[in-house]
PDB file of C-alpha atoms in Angstrom:
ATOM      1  CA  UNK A1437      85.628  51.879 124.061  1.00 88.00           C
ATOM      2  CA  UNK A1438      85.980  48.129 124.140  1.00 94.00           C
ATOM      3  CA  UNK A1439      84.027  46.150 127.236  1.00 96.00           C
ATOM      4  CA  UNK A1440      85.938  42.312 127.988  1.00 97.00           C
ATOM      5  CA  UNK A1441      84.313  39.463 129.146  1.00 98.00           C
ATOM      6  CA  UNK A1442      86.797  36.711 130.493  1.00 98.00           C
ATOM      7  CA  UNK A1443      85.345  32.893 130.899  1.00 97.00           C
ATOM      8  CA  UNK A1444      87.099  29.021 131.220  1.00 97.00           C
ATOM      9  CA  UNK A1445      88.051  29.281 134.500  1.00 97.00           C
ATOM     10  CA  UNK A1446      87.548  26.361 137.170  1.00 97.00           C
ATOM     11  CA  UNK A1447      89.188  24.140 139.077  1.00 98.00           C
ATOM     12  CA  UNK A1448      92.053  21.679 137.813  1.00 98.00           C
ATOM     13  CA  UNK A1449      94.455  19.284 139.198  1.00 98.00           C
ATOM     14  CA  UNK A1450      98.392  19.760 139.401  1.00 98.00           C
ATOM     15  CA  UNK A1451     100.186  19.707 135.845  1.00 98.00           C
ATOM     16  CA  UNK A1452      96.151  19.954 133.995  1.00 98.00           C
ATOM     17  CA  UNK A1453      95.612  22.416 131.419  1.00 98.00           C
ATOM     18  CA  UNK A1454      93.076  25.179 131.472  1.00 98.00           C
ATOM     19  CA  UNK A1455      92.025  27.699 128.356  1.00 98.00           C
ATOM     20  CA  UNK A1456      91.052  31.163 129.725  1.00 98.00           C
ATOM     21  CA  UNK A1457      88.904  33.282 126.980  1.00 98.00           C
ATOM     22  CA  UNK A1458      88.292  36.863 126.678  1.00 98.00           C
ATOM     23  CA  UNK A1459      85.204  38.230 124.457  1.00 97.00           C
ATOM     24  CA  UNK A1460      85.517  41.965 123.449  1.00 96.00           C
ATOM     25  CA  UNK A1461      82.633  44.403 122.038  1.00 93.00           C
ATOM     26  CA  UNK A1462      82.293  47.734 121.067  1.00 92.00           C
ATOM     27  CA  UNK A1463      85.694  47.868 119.284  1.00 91.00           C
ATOM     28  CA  UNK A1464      88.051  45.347 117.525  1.00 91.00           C
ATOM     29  CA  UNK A1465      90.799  43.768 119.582  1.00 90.00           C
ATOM     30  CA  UNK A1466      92.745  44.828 116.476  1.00 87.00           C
ATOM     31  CA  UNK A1467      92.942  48.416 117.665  1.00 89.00           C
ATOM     32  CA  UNK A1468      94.556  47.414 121.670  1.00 95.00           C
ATOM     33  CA  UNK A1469      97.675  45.710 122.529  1.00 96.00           C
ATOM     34  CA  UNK A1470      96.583  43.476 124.987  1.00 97.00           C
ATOM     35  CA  UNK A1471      97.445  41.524 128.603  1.00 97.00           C
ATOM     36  CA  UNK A1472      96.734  39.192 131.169  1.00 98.00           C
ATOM     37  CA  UNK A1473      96.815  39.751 134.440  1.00 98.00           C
ATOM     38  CA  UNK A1474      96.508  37.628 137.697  1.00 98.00           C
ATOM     39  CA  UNK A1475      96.016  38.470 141.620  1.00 98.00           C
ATOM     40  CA  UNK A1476      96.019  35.913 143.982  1.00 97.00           C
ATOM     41  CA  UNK A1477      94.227  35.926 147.439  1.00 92.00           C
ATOM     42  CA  UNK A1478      96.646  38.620 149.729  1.00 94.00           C
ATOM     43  CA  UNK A1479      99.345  39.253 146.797  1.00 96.00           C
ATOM     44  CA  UNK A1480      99.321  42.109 144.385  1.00 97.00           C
ATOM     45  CA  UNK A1481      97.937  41.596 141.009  1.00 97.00           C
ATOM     46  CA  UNK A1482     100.849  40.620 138.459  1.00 97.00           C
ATOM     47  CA  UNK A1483     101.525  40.676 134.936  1.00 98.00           C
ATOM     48  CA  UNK A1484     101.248  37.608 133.364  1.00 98.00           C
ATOM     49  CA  UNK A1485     101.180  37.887 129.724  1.00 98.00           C
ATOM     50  CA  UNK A1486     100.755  40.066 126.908  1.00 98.00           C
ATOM     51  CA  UNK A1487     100.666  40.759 123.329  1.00 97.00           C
ATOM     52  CA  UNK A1488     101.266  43.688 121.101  1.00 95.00           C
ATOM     53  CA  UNK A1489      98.828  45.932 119.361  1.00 92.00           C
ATOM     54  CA  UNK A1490     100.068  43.966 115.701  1.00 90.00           C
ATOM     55  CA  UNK A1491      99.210  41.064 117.168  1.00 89.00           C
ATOM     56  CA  UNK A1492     103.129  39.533 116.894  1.00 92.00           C
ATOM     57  CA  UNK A1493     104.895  40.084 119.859  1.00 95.00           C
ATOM     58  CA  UNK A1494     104.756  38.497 122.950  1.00 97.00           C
ATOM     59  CA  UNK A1495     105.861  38.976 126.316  1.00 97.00           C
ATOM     60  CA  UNK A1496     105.411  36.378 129.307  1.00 98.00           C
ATOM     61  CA  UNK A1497     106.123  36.559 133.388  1.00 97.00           C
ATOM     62  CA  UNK A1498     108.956  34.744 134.875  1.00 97.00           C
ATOM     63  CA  UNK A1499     107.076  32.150 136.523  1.00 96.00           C
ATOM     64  CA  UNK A1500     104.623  31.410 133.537  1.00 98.00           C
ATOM     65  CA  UNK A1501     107.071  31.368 130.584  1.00 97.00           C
ATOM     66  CA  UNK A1502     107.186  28.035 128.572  1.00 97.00           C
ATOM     67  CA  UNK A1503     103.960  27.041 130.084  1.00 98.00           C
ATOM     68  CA  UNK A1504     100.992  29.736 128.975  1.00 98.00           C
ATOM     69  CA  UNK A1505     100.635  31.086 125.236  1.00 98.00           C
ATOM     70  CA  UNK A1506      98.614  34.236 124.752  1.00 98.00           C
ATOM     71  CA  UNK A1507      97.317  34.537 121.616  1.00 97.00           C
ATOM     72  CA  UNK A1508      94.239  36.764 119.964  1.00 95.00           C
ATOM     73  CA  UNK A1509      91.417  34.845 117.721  1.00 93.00           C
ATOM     74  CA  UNK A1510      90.489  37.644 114.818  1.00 91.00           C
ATOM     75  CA  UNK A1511      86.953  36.152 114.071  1.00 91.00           C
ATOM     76  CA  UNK A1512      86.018  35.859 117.582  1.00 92.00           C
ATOM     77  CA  UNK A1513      87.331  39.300 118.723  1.00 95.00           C
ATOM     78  CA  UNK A1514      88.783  37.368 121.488  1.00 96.00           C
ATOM     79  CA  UNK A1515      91.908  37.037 123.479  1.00 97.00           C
ATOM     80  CA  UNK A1516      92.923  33.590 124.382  1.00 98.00           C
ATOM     81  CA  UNK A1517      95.462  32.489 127.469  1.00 98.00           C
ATOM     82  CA  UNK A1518      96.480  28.187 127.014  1.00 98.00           C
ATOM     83  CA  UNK A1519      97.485  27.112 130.350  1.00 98.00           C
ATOM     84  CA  UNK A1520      99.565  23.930 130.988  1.00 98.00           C
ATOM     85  CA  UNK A1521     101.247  22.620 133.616  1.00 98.00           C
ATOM     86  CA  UNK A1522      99.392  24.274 136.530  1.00 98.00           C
ATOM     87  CA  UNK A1523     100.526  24.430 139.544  1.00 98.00           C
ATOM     88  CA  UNK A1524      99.086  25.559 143.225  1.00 97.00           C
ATOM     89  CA  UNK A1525     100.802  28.590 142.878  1.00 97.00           C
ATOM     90  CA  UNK A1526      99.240  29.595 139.192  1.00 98.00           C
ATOM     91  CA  UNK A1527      96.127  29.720 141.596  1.00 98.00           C
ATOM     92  CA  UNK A1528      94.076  33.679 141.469  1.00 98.00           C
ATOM     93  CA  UNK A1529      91.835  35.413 139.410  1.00 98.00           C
ATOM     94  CA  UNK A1530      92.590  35.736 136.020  1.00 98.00           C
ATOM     95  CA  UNK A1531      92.212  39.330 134.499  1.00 98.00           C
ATOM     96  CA  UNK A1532      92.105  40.498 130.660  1.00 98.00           C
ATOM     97  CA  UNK A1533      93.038  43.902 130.055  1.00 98.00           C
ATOM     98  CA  UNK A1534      93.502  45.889 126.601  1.00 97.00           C
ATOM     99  CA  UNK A1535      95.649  49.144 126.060  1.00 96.00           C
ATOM    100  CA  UNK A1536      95.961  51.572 123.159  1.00 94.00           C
ATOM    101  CA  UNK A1537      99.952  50.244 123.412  1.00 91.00           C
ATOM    102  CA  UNK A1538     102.290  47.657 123.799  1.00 92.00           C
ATOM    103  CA  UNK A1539     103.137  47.395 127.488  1.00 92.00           C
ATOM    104  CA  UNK A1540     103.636  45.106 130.175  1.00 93.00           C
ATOM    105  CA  UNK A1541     103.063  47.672 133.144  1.00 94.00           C
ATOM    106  CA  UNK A1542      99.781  47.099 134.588  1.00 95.00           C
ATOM    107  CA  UNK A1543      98.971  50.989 134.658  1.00 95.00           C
ATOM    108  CA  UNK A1544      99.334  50.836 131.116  1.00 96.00           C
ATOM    109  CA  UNK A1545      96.169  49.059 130.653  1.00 97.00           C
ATOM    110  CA  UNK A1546      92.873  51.371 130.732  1.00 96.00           C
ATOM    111  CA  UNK A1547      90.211  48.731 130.159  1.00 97.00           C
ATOM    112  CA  UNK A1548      89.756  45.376 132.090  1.00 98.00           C
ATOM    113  CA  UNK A1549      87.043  42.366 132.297  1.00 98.00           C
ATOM    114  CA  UNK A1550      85.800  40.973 135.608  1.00 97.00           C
ATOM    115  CA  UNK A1551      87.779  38.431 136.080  1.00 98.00           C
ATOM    116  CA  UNK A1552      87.685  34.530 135.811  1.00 98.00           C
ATOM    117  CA  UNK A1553      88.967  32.596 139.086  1.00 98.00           C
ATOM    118  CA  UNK A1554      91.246  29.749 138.650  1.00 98.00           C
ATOM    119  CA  UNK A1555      91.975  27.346 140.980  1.00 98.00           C
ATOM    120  CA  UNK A1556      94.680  24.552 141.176  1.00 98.00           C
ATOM    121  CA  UNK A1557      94.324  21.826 143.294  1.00 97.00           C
ATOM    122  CA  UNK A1558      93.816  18.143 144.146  1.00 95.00           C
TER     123      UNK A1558
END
């Protein structure tokens, strides 16, 4: 079983850049295809980005394509999201969530961090 950790949220200004981090233990982040996931204050929580259990493949949200990259760092058993171009409406709490496959439906995912809040504003 893998426990995830998410951290680098904050607050940033309209069009910054933020760098959300997710530490795993107990298991490799090898073994899960893993996601992002946001939910802002009132909305349901949405998928924002994901990749697949070989590490390759990636899969993005509508409204965050061509501005976050997901991508997994091997020595630091960690899952990274790069965030540019924020807007207001990028503004929720920022989950990380791991499966045991590729999948960008939410009830795919059976383990999830905390969450890290991220806020965009001036």
């Amino acid at each position: 079983q893998v426990q995830l950790v998410e951290s680098g949220g904050g607050l940033v200004q309209p069009g910054g850049s933020l760098r959300l981090s997710c530490a795993a233990s107990g298991r490799t982040l090898s073994s899960y295809g893993m996601g992002w996931f946001r939910q802002a204050p009132g909305k349901e929580r949405e998928f924002v980005a994901a990749l697949s259990l070989n590490g390759v493949t990636t899969a993005y949200g509508d409204s965050v394509r061509g501005r976050f990259t997901i991508s997994r760092d091997v020595g630091a058993n960690a899952l990274n999201l790069e965030m540019n171009n924020l807007a207001p409406e990028d503004t929720a709490v920022y989950y990380c969530a791991a499966t045991t496959r590729n999948s960008v439906s939410m009830a795919a995912y059976e383990y999830w961090g905390q969450g890290t809040q991220v806020t965009v504003s001036s």
